[in-house]
PDB file of C-alpha atoms in Angstrom:
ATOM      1  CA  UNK A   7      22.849  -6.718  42.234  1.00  0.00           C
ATOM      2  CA  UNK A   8      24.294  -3.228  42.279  1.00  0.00           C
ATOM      3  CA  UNK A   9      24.640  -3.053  38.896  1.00  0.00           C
ATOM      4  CA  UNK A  10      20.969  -3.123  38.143  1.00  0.00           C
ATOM      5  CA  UNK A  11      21.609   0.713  37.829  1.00  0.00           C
ATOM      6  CA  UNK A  12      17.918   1.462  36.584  1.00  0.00           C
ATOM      7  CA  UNK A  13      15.994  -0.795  39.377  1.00  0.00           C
ATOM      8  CA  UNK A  14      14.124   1.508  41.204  1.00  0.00           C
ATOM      9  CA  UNK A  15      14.320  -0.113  44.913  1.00  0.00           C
ATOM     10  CA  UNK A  16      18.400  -0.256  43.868  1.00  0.00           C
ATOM     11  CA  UNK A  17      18.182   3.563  43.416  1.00  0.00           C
ATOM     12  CA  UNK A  18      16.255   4.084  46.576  1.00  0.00           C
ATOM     13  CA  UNK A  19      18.727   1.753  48.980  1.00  0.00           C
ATOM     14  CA  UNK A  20      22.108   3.991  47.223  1.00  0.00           C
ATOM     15  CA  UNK A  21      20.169   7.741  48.107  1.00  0.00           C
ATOM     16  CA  UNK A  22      19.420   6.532  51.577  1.00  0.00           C
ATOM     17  CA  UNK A  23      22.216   5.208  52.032  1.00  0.00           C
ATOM     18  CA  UNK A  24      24.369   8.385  50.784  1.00  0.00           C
ATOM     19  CA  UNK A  25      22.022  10.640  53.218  1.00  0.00           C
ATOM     20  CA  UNK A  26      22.352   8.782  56.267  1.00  0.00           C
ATOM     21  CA  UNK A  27      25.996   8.593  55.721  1.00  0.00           C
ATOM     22  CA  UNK A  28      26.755  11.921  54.770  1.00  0.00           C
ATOM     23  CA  UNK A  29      24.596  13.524  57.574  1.00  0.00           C
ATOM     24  CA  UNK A  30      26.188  11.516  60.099  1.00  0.00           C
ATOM     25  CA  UNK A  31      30.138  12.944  58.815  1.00  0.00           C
ATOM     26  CA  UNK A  32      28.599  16.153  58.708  1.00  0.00           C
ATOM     27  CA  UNK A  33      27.091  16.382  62.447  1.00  0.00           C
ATOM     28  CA  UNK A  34      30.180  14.574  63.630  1.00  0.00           C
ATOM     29  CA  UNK A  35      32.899  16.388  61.850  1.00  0.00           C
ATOM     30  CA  UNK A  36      30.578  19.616  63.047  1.00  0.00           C
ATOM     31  CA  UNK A  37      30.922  18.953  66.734  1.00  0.00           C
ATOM     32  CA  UNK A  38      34.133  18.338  66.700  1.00  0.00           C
ATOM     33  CA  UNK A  39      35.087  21.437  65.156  1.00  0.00           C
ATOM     34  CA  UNK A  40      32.884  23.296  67.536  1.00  0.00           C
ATOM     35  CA  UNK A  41      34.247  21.342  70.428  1.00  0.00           C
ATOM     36  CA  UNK A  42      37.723  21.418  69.551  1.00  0.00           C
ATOM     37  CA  UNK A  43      37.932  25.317  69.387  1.00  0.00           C
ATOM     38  CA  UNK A  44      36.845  24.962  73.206  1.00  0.00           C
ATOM     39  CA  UNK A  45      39.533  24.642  75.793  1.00  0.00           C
ATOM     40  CA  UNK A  46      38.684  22.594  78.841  1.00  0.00           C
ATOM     41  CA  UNK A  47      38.639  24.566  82.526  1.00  0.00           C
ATOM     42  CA  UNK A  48      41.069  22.377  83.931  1.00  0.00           C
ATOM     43  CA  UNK A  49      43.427  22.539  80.974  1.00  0.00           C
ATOM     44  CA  UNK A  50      43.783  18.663  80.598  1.00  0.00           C
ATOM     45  CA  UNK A  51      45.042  17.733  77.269  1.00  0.00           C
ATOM     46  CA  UNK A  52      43.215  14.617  75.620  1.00  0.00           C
ATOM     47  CA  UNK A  53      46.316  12.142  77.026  1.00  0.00           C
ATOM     48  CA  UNK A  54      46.241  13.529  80.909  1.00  0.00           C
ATOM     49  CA  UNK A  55      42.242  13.052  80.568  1.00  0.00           C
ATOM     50  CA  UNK A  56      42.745   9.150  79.217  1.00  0.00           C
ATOM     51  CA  UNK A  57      45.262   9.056  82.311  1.00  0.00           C
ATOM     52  CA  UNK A  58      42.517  10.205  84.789  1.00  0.00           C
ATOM     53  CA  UNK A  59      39.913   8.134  83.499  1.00  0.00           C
ATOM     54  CA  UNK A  60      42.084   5.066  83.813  1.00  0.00           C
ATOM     55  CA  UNK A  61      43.111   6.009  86.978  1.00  0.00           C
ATOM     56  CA  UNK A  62      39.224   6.839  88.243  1.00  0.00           C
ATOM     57  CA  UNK A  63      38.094   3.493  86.673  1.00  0.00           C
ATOM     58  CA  UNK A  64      40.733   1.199  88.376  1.00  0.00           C
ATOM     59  CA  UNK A  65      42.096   0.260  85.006  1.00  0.00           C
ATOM     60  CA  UNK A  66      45.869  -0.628  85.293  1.00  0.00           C
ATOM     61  CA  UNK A  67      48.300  -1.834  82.825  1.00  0.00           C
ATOM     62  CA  UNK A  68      46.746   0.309  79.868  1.00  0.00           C
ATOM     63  CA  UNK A  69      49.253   2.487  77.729  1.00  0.00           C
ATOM     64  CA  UNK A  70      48.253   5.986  76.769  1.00  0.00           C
ATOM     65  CA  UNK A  71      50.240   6.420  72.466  1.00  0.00           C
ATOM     66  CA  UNK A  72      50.003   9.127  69.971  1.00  0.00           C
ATOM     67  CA  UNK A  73      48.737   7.773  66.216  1.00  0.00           C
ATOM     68  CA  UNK A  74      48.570   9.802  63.316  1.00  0.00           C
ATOM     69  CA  UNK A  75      45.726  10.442  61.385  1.00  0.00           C
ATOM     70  CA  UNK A  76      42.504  12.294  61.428  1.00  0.00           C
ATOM     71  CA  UNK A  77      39.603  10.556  63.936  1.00  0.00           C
ATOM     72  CA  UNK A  78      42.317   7.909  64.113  1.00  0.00           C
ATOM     73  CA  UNK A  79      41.684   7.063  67.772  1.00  0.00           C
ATOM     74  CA  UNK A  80      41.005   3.565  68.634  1.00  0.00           C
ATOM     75  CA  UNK A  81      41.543   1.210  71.777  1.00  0.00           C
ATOM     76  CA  UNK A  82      43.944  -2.011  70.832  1.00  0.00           C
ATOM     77  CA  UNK A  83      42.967  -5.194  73.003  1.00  0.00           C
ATOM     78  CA  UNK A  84      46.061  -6.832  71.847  1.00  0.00           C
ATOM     79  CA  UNK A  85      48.582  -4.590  72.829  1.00  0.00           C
ATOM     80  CA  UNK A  86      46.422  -3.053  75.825  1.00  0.00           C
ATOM     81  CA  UNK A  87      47.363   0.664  74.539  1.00  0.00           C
ATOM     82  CA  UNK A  88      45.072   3.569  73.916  1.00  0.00           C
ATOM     83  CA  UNK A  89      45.357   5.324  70.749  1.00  0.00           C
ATOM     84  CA  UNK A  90      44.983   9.418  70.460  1.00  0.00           C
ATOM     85  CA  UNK A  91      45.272  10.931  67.559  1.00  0.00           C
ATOM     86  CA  UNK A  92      47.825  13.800  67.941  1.00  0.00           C
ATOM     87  CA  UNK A  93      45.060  16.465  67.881  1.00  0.00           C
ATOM     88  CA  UNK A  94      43.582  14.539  70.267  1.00  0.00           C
ATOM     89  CA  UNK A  95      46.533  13.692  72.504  1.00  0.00           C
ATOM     90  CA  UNK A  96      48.129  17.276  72.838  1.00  0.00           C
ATOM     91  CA  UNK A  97      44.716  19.632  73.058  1.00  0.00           C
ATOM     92  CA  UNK A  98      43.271  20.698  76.010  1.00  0.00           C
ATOM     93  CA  UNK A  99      39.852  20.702  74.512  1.00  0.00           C
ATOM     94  CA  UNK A 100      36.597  19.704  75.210  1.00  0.00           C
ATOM     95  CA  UNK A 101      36.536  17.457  72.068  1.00  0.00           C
ATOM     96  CA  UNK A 102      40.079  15.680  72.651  1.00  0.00           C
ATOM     97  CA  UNK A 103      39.266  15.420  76.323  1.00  0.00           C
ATOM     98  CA  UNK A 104      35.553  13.742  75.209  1.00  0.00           C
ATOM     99  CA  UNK A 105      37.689  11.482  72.526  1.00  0.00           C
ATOM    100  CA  UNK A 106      39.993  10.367  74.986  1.00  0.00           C
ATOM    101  CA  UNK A 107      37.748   9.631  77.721  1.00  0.00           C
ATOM    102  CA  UNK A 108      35.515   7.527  75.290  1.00  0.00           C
ATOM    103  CA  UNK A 109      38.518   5.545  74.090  1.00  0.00           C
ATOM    104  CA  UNK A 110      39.583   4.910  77.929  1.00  0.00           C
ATOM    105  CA  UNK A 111      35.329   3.145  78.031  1.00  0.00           C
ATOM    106  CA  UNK A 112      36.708   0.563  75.706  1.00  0.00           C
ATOM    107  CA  UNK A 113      39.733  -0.340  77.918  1.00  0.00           C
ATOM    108  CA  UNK A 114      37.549  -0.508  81.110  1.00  0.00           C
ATOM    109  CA  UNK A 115      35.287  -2.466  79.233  1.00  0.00           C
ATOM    110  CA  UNK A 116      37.981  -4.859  78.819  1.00  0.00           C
ATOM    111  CA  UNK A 117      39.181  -4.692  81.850  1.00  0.00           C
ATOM    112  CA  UNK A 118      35.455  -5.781  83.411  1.00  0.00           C
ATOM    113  CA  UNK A 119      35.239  -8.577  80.775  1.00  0.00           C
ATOM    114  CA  UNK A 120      31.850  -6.522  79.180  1.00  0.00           C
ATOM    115  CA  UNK A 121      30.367  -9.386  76.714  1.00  0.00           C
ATOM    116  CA  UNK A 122      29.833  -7.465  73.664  1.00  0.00           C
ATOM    117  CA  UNK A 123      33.508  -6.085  73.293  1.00  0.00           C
ATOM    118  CA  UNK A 124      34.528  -9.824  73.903  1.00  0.00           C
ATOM    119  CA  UNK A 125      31.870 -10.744  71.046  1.00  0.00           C
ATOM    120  CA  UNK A 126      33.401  -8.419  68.916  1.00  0.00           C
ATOM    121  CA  UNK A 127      36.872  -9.216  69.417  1.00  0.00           C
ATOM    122  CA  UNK A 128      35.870 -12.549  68.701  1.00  0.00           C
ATOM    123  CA  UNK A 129      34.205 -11.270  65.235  1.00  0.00           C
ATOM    124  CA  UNK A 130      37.432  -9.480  64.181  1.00  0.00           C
ATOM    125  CA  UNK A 131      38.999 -12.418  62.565  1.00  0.00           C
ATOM    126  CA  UNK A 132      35.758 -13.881  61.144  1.00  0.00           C
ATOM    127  CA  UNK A 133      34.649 -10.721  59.786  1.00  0.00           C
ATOM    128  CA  UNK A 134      37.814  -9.858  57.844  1.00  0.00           C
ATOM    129  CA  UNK A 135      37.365 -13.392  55.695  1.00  0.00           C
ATOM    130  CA  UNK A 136      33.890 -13.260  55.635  1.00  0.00           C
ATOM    131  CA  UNK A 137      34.140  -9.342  53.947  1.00  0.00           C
ATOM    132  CA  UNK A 138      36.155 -10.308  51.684  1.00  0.00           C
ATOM    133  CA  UNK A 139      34.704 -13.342  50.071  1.00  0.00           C
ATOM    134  CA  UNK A 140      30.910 -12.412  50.664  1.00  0.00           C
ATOM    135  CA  UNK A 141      30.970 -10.354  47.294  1.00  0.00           C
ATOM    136  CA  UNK A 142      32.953 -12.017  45.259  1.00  0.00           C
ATOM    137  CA  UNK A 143      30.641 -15.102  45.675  1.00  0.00           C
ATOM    138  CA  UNK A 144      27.863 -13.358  45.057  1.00  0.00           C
ATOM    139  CA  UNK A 145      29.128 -11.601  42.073  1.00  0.00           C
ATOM    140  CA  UNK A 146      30.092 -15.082  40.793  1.00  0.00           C
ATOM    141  CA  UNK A 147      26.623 -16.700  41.663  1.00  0.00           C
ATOM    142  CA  UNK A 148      24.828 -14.074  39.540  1.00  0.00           C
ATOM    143  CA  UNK A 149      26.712 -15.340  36.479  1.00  0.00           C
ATOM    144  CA  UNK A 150      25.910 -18.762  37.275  1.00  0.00           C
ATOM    145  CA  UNK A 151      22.704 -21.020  36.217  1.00  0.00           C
ATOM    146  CA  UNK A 152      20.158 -21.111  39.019  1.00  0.00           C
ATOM    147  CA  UNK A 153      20.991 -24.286  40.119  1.00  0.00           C
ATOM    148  CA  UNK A 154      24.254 -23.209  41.965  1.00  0.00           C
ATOM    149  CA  UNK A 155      22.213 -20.816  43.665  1.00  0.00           C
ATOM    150  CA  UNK A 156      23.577 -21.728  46.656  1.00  0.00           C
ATOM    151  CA  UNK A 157      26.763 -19.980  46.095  1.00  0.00           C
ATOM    152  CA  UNK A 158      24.827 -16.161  46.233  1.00  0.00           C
ATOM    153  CA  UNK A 159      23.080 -18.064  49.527  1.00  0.00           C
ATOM    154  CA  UNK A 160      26.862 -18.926  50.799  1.00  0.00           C
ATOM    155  CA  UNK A 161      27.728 -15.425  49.951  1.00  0.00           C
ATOM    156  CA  UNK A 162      24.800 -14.027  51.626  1.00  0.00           C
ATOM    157  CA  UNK A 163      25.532 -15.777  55.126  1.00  0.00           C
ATOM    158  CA  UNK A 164      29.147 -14.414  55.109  1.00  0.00           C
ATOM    159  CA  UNK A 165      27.800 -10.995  54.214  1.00  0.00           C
ATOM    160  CA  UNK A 166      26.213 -11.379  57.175  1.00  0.00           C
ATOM    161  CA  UNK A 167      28.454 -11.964  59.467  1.00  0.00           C
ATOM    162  CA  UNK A 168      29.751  -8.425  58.641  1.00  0.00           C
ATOM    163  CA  UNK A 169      26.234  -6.735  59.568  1.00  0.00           C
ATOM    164  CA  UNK A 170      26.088  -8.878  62.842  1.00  0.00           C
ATOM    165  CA  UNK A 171      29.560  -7.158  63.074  1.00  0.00           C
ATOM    166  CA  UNK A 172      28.309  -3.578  63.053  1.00  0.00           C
ATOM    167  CA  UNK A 173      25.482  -4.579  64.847  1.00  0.00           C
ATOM    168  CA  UNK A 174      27.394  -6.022  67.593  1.00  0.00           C
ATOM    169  CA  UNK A 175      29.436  -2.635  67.382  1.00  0.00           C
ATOM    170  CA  UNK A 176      26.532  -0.287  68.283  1.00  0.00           C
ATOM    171  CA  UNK A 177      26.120  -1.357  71.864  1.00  0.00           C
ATOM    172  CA  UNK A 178      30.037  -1.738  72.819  1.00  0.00           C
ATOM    173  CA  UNK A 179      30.610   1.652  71.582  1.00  0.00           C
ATOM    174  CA  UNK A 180      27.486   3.520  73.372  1.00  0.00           C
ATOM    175  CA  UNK A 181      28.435   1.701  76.594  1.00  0.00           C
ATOM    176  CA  UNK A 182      31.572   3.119  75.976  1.00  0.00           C
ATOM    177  CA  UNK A 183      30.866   6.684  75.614  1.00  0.00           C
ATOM    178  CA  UNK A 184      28.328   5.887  78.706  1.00  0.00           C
ATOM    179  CA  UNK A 185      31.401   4.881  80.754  1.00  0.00           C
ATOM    180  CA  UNK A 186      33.604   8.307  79.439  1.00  0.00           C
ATOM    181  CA  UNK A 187      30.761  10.436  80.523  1.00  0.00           C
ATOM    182  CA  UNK A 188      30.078   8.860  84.044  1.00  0.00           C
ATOM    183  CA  UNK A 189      33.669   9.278  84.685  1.00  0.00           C
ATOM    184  CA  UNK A 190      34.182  12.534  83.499  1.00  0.00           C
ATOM    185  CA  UNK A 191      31.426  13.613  85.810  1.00  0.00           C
ATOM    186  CA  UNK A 192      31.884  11.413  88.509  1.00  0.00           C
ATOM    187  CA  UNK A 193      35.892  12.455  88.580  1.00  0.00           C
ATOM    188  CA  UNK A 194      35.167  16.345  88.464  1.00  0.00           C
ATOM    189  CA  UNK A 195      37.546  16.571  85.038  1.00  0.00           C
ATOM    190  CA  UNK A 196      34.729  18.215  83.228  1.00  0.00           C
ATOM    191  CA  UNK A 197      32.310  20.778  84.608  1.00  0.00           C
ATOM    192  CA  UNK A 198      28.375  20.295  84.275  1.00  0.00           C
ATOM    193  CA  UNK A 199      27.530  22.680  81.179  1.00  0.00           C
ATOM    194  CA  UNK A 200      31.157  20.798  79.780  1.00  0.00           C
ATOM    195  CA  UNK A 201      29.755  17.329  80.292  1.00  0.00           C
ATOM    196  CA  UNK A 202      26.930  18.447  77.640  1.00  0.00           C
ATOM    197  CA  UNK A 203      29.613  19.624  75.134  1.00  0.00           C
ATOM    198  CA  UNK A 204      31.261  15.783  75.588  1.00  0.00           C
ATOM    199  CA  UNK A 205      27.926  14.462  75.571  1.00  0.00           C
ATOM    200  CA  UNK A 206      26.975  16.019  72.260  1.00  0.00           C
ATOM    201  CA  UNK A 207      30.142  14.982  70.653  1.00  0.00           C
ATOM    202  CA  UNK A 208      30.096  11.824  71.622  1.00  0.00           C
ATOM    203  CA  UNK A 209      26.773  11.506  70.354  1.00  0.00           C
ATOM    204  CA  UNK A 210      27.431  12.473  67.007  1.00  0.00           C
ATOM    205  CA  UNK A 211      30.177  10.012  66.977  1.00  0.00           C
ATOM    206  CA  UNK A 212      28.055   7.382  67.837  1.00  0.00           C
ATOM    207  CA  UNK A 213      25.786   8.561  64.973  1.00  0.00           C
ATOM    208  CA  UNK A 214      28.779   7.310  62.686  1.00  0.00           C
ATOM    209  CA  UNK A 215      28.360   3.689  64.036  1.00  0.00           C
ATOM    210  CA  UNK A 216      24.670   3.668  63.132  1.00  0.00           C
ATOM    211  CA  UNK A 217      24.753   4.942  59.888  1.00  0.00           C
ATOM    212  CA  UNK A 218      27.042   1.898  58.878  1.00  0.00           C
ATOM    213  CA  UNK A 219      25.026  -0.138  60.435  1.00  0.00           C
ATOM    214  CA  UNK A 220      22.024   1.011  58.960  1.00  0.00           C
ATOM    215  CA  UNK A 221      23.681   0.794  55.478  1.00  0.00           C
ATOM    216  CA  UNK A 222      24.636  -2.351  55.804  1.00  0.00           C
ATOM    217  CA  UNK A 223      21.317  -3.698  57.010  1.00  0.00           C
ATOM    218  CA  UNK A 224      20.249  -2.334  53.675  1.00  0.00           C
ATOM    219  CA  UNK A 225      22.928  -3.876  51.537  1.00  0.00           C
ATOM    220  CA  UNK A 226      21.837  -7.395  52.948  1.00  0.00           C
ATOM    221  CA  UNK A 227      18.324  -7.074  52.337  1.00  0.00           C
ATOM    222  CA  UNK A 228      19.220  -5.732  48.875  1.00  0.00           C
ATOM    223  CA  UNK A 229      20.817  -9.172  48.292  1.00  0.00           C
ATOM    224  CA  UNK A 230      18.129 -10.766  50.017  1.00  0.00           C
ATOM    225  CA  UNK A 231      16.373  -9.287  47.334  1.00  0.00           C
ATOM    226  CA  UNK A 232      18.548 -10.016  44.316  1.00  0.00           C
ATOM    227  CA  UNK A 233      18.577 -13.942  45.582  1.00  0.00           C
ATOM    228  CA  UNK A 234      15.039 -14.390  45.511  1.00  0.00           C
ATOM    229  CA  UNK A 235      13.832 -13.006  42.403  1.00  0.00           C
ATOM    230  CA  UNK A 236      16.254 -15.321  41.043  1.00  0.00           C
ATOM    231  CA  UNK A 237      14.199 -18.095  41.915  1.00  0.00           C
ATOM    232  CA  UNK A 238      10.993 -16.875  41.138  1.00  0.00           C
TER     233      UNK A 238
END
């Protein structure tokens, strides 16, 4: 498995896996940066722009809370509150008013029942067990005569149920940032040359979303992998 340090497809999967990852922090952690040093022409901070959107989008009953952390903002179906970090909630920036807005697409998308956040909510639970024992089995499958073989397969199938996870979480959270930009433009919040500043940071946020996809699309074919040369 991942210990097979001197396999050469093992070595391959870890350096594309590093690259995409890296490259997507970098382009996302460089947008915001850019974005962040540029104030908004209406002066909205990150929390009035959530407020707006809500407001434009018919979405009632949402709650608009700091959080603390760094890219720490998140939409809670549970509670019905959007989280902004508090660089995101105070600024008046292009980048915490893009943040905001894209957090605010989750909560409409809740609010208009959109399948795939429903799909994903439903994941949550099944992915959290599933993550933790997919490895372990697998670990203990590889120490194992052949014939229990089917404990790397069990471990396989709940390792999956992570990737369906990220997979599931590419379309909910480019809908989102769909829904952000629509209303920042449709709502007049952002002017047109600002909607392409939101538009390129939400982009490279999305980018985030596919690289962990994308790596873990690779880990599962690496154990693919792994399991069948075991029974060859």
């Amino acid at each position: 498995m991942y210990w097979y340090y001197g396999d050469p497809i093992y070595i391959v999967f870890i350096v594309i896996s590093l690259a995409v990852t890296l490259f997507a922090q970098i382009k996302v952690k460089s947008a915001f940066n850019k974005y962040s040093k540029i104030r908004s022409s209406n002066g909205l901070t990150g929390a009035e722009a959530a407020k707006n959107v809500l407001e434009h989008n018919k979405v009632s009953g949402v709650s608009i809370n700091t959080t603390t952390g760094y890219f720490a903002d998140y939409y809670d179906s549970r509670t019905k509150g959007v989280y902004l970090s508090e660089n995101v909630y105070s600024e008046p920036t292009l980048a915490a008013v893009s943040v905001a807005a894209h957090e605010c697409g989750h909560a409409t998308q809740d609010e208009v029942g959109y399948w795939p956040i429903r799909l994903r909510q439903m994941l949550v639970p099944v992915t959290t067990t599933s993550s933790r024992l997919a490895m372990p089995l697998v670990l203990l499958g590889l120490f194992l005569p052949t014939k229990y073989q089917f404990v790397i397969n069990l471990g396989i199938i709940l390792y999956s149920v992570a990737v369906l996870f990220e997979l599931v979480t590419l379309p909910v959270e480019f809908d989102a940032s769909r829904r952000a930009l629509k209303a920042l433009r449709e709502s007049g919040m952002l002017a047109p040359e600002e909607i392409k500043g939101a538009k390129k940071v939400l982009t490279a946020a999305a980018m985030t979303y596919l690289a962990a996809a994308f790596t873990s699309l690779l880990s599962l074919i690496r154990l693919i992998l792994i399991a069948r040369s075991r029974r060859d």
